Coordinates of C-alpha atoms in Angstrom, one line a residue:
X22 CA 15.3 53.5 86.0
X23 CA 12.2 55.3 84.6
X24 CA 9.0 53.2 86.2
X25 CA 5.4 55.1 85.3
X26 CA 2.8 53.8 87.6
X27 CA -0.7 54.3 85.7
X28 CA -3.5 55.0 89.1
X29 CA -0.5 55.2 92.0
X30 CA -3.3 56.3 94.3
X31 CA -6.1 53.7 94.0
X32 CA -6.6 51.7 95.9
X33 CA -4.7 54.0 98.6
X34 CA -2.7 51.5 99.5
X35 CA -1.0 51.1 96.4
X36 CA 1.2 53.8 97.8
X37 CA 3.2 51.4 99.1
X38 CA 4.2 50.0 96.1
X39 CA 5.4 53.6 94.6
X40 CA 7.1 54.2 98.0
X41 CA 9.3 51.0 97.6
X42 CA 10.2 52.1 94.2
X43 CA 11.4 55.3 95.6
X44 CA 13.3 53.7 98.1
X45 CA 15.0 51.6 95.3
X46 CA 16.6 54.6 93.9
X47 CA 13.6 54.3 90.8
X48 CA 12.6 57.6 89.2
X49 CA 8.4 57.2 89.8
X50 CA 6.0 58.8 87.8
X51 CA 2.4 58.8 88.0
X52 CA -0.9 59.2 85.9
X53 CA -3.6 59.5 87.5
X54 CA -7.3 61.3 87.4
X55 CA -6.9 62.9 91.1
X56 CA -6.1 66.2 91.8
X57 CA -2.6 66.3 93.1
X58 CA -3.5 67.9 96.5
X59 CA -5.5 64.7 97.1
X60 CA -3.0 62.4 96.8
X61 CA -1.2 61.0 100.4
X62 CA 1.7 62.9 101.5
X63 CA 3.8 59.4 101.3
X64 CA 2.6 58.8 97.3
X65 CA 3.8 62.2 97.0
X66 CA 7.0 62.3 98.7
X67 CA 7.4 58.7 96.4
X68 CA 6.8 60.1 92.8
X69 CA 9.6 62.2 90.9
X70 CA 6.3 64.0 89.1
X71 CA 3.1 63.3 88.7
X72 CA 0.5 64.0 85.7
X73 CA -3.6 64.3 85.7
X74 CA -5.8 63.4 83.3
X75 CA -8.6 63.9 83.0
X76 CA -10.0 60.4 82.6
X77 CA -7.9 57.3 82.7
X78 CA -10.3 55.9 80.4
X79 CA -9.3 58.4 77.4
X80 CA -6.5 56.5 76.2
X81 CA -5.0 59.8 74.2
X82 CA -4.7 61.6 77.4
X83 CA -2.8 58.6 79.2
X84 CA -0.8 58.0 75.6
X85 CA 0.0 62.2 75.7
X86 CA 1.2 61.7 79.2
X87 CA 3.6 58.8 78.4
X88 CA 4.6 60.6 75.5
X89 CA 5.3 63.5 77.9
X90 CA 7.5 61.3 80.4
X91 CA 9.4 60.1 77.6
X92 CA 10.3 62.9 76.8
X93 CA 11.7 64.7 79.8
X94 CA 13.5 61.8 81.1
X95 CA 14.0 59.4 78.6
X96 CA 13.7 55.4 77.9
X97 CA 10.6 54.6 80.3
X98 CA 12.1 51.1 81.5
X99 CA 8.9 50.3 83.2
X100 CA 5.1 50.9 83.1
X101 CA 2.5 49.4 85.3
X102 CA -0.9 49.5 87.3
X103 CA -0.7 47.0 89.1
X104 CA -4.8 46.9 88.6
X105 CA -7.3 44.6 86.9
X106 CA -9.1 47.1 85.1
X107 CA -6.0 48.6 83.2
X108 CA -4.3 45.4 82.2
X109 CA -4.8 45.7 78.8
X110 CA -4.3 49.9 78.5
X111 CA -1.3 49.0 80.5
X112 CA 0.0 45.9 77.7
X113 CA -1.2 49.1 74.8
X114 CA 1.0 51.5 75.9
X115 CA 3.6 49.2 77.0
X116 CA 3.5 48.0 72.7
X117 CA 3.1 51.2 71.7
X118 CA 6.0 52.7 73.4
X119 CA 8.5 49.7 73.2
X120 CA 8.6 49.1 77.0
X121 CA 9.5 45.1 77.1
X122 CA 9.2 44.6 81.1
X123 CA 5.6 43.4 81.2
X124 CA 2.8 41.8 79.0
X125 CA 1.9 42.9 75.6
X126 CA -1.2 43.2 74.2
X127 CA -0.8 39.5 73.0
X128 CA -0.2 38.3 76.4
X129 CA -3.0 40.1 77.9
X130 CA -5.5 38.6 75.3
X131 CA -4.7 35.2 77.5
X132 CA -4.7 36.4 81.3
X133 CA -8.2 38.4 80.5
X134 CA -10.4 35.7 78.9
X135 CA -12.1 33.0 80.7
X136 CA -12.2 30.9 78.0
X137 CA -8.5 31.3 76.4
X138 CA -7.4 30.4 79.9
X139 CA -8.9 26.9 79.6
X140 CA -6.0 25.9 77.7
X141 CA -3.1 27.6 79.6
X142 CA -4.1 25.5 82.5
X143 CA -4.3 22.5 80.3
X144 CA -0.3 23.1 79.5
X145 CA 0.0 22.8 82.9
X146 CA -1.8 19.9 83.7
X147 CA -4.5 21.3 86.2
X148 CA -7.6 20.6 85.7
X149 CA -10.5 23.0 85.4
X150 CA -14.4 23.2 85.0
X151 CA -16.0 22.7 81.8
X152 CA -16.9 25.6 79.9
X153 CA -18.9 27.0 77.1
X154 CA -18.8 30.4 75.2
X155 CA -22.4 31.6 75.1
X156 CA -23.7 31.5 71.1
X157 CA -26.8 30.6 70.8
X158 CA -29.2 29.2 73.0
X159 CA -29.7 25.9 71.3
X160 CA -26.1 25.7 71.8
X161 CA -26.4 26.3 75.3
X162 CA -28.5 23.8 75.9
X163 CA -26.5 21.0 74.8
X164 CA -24.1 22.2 77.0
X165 CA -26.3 21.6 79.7
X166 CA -27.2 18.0 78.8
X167 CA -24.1 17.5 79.4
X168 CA -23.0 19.3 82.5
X169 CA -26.2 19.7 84.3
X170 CA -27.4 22.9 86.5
X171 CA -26.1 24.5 88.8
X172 CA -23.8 26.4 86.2
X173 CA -22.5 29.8 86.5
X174 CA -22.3 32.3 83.4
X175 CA -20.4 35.3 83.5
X176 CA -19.1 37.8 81.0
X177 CA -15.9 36.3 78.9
X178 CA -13.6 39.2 80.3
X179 CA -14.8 40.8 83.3
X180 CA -13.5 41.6 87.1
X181 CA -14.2 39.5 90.3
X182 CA -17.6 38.5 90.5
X183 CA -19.5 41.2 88.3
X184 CA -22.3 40.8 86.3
X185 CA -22.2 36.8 87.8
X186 CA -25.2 34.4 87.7
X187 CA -25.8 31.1 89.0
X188 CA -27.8 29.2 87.1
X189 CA -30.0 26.8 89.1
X190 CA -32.7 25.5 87.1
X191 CA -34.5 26.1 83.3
X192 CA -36.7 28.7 84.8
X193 CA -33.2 30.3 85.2
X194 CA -31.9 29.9 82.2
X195 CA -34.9 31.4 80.1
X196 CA -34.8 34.5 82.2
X197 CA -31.0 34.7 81.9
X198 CA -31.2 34.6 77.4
X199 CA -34.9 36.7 77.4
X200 CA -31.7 39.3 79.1
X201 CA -29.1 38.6 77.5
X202 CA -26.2 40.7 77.9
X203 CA -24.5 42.4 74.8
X204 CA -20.7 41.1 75.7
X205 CA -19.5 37.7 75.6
X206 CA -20.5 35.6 78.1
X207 CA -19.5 31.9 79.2
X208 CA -21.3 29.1 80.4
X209 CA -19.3 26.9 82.9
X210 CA -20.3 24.0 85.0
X211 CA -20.7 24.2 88.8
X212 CA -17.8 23.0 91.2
X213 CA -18.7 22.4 95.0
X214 CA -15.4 23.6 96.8
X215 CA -13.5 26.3 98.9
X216 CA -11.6 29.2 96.9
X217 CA -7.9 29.2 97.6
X218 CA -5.6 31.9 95.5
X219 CA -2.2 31.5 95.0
X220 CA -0.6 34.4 95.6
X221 CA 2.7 35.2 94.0
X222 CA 5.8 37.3 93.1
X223 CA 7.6 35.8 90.3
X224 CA 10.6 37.0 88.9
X225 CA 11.5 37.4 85.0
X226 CA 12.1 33.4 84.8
X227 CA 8.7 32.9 86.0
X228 CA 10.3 31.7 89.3
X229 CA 8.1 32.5 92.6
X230 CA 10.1 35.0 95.2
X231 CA 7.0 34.9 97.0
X232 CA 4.2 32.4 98.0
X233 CA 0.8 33.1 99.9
X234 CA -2.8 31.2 100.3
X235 CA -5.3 33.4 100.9
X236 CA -8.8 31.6 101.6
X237 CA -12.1 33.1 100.3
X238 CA -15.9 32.5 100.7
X239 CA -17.2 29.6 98.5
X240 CA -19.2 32.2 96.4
X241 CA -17.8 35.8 95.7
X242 CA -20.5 36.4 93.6
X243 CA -23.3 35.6 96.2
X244 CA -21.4 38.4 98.2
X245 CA -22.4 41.0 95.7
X246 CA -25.5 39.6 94.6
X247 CA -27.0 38.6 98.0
X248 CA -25.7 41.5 99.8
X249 CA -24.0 38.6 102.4
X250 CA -20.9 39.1 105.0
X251 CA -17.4 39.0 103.8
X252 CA -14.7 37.2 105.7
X253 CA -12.1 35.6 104.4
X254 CA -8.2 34.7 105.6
X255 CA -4.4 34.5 104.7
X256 CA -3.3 31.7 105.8
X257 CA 0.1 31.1 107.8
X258 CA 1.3 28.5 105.0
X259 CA 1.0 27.1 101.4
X260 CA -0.2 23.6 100.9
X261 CA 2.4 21.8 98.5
X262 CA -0.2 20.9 96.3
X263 CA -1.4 24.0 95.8
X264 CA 1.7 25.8 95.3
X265 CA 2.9 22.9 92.2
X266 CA -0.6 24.0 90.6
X267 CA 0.2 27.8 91.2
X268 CA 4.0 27.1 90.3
X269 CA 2.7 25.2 87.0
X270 CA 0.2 27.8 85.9
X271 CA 2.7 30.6 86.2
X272 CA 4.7 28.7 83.4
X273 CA 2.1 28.0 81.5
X274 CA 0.6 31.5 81.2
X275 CA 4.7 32.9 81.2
X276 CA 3.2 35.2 84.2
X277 CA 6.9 36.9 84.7
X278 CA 7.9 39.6 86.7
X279 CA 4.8 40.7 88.1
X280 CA 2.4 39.5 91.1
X281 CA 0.0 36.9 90.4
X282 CA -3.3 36.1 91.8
X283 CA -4.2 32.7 90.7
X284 CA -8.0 31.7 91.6
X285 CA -8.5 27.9 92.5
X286 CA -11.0 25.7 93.8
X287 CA -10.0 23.0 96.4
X288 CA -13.4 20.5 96.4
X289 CA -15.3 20.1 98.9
X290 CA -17.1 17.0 96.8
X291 CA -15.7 14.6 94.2
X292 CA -16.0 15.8 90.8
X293 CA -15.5 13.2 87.8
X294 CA -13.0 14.6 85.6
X295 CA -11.5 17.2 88.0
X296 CA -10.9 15.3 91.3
X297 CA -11.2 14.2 94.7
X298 CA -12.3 16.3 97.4
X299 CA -9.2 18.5 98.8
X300 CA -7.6 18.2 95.6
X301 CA -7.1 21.8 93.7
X302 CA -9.0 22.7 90.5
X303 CA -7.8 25.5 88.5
X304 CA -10.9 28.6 88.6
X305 CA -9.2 32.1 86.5
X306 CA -6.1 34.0 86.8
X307 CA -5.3 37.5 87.6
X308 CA -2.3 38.9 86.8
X309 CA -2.4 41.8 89.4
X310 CA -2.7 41.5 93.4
X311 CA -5.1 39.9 95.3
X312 CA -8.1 42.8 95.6
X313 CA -8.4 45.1 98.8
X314 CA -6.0 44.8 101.8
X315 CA -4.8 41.5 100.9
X316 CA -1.8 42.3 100.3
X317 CA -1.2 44.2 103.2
X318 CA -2.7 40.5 105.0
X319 CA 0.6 38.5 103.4
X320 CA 2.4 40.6 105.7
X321 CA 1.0 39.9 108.5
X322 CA 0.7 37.0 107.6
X323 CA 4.3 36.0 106.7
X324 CA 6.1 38.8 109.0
X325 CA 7.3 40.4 105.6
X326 CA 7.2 43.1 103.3
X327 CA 5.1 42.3 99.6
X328 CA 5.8 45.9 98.4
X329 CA 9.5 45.9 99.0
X330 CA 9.5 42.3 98.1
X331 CA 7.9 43.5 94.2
X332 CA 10.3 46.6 94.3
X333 CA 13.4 44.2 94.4
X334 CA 11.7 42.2 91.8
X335 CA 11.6 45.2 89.6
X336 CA 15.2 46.5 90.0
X337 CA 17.1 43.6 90.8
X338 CA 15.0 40.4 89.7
X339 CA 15.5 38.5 93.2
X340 CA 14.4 38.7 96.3
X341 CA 16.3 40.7 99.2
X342 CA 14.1 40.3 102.3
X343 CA 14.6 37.0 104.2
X344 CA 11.9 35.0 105.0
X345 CA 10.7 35.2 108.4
X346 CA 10.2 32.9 110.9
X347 CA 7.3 34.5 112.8
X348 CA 3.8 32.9 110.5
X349 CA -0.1 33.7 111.7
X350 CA -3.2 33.8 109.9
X351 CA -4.5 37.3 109.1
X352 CA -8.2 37.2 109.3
X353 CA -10.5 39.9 107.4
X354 CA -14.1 40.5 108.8
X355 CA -16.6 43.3 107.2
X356 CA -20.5 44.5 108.1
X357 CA -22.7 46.1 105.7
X358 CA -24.4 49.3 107.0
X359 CA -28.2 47.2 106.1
X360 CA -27.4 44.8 109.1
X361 CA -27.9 44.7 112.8
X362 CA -25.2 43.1 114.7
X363 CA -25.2 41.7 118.4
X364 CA -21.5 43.4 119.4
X365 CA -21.1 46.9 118.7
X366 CA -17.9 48.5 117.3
X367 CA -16.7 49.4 120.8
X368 CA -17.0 45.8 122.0
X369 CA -15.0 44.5 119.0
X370 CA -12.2 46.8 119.1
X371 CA -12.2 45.8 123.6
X372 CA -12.2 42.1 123.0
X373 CA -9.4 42.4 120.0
X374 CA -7.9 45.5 119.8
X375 CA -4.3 44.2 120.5
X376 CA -4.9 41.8 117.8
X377 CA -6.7 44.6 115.0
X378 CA -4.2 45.7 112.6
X379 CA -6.6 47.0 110.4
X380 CA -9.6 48.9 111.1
X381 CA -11.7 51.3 108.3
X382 CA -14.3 52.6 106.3
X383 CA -14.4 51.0 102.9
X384 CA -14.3 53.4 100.1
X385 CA -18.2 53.3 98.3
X386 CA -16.5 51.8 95.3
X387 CA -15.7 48.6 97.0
X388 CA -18.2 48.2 99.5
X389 CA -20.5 45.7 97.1
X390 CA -17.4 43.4 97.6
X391 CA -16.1 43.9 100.6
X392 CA -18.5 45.5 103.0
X393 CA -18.8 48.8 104.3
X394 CA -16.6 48.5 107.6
X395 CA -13.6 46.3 107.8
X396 CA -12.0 44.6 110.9
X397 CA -8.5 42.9 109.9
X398 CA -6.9 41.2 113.1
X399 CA -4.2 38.5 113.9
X400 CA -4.9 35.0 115.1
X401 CA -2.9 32.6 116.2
X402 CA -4.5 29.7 114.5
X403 CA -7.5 28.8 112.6
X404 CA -10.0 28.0 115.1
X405 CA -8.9 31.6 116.4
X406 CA -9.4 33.1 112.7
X407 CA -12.8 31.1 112.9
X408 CA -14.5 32.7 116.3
X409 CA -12.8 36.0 115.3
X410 CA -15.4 36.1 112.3
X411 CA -18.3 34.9 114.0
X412 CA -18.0 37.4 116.9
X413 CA -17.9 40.4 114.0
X414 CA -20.5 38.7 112.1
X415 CA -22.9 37.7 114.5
X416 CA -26.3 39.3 114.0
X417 CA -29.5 40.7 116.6

């Protein structure tokens, strides 16, 4: 099996993934925009060859370096990122070399937009947040009339929280269309509630080998914008009712053979029209990993293996490893280098270091997200994932 992994070494730990492959007997080779000698020894020991570009945004230099693998070793079975930002080169070159193991550029059209996803998660009978796509500002306006502020407006196909607004009053809005931005943008109506992903490996039926709940702050996008903590947890077990809403989504979207990252709210106040409070509303999809470590949480978390878990996914459609027995939360805690805080590194790393499985410099790239230093640790139980965050984020 010929499997060309478009970025193998960012993030670094998608290393892993190639490294599975490798193990699986699959021939691996990369494109990337790195120098070879700064890739990890381990991605290197796990790809057959691999090719630089220049930029993996020139889409003739990652189309010549297809081209290139096809040649020298034949039929490329498989070709994937794994990444959020090169979904759709990913679904081009996939259609433009015949490789029919992932999403086309069709599929992607759905998985990327805001608004088409509205009615893929009507198929499945969850309910979402009213939404709008941004015309004119007469238009917008009668949206509002019949929503009401709060609403948040953010770009139509975008990544995370980017280029994210809250909209809190008409003050607000004026100053958001005297700026309007020049791509698409929606308008969608505010929802008071936690954010709980689904997190999934599904198989070529669109069957889950692999089920996860991560929970994240209420508002990713007041993390970037307000420059606040991070903290946010995999927790030891999925809710039933979230994983039928996670299980139905992946058939309505036909997310197969691939990891999911499904994006929903669980309210925190009643909402007419979406539901009761604990009750799950869909938010986006994400047909990619969860972002930063998480993955690398879910096995701590669960006592498993994701990467080898996707590898068997890949060669054999099933899953291999067992489930384990052994379940914890995995608890991630970050400081930005701006902030004072009352326990210094040493005293963290004294009070939890037999718990720390994770422990590192964010690369500049994500720190907007998720900090500049990152403590990822163990805890037996929720209260413990709960004083493990405020002892890391307590401040002088």
């Amino acid at each position: 099996m010929n499997f060309i992994f478009i970025s193998p070494q960012f993030p670094h730990t998608y290393w892993s993934f190639c490294d599975r492959l490798h193990r699986n007997g699959v021939n691996v080779l990369g494109i990337g925009d790195s120098p070879y000698d700064s890739l990890e020894p381990a991605l290197k020991r796990a790809l057959t060859e691999y090719y630089r570009v220049d930029s993996l945004e020139d889409y003739n230099q990652v189309f010549r370096a297809v081209a290139f693998f096809s040649f020298k070793y034949g039929k490329i079975d498989w070709l994937e990122s794994n990444n959020e930002y090169w979904l759709e080169q990913d679904a081009r070159l996939r259609t433009d070399f015949h490789i029919t193991t992932g999403a086309d550029l069709n599929e992607v059209a759905c998985f990327k937009s805001k608004s088409a996803m509205k009615a893929y998660y009507a198929k499945a009978g969850v309910p979402t947040a009213r939404c709008h796509k941004i015309t004119t500002e007469a238009a917008a306006k009668e949206f509002l009339q019949t929503v009401g502020y709060p609403v948040i407006v953010k770009p139509d196909n975008g990544v995370g929280a980017s280029a994210t607004y809250k909209l809190e009053n008409e003050e607000d809005r004026i100053r958001f269309f005297e700026n309007l931005p020049t791509v698409p943008y929606v308008m969608e109506e505010f929802v008071e509630g936690d954010i709980c992903s689904y997190d999934a490996i599904t198989d070529s039926h669109c069957q889950p080998l692999f089920e996860s709940m991560t929970v994240w702050p209420p508002s990713i996008m007041d993390i970037v914008n307000k420059k606040l903590d991070l903290a946010y947890y995999t927790a030891a077990e999925v809710p039933e009712a979230l994983a039928k809403a996670g299980r139905a989504t992946v058939q309505a979207f036909g997310a197969r053979s691939r990891f999911v990252h499904l994006e929903f709210f669980r309210l925190t106040k009643a909402r007419p029209g979406l539901g009761n409070v604990g009750d799950f509303v869909g938010l986006e999809v994400n047909m990619r990993p969860a972002g930063g470590y998480t993955p690398d949480m879910m096995n701590y978390a669960h006592s498993t293996d994701v990467y080898q878990i996707w590898a068997d996914m890949v060669t054999c459609d099933r899953r291999c490893l067992p489930d384990s027995p052994y379940h914890h939360y995995c608890v991630y805690a970050s400081r930005r280098d701006c902030y004072r805080y009352v326990h210094s590194h040493e005293e963290i790393l004294a009070r939890y270091g037999n718990q720390i499985v994770m422990c590192e410099r964010m690369p500049e790239i994500m720190s907007a997200a998720m900090g500049n230093q990152m403590y990822t640790a163990h805890a037996a139980d929720f209260a413990a994932a709960q004083e493990f965050i405020r002892f890391v984020h307590e401040k002088v």
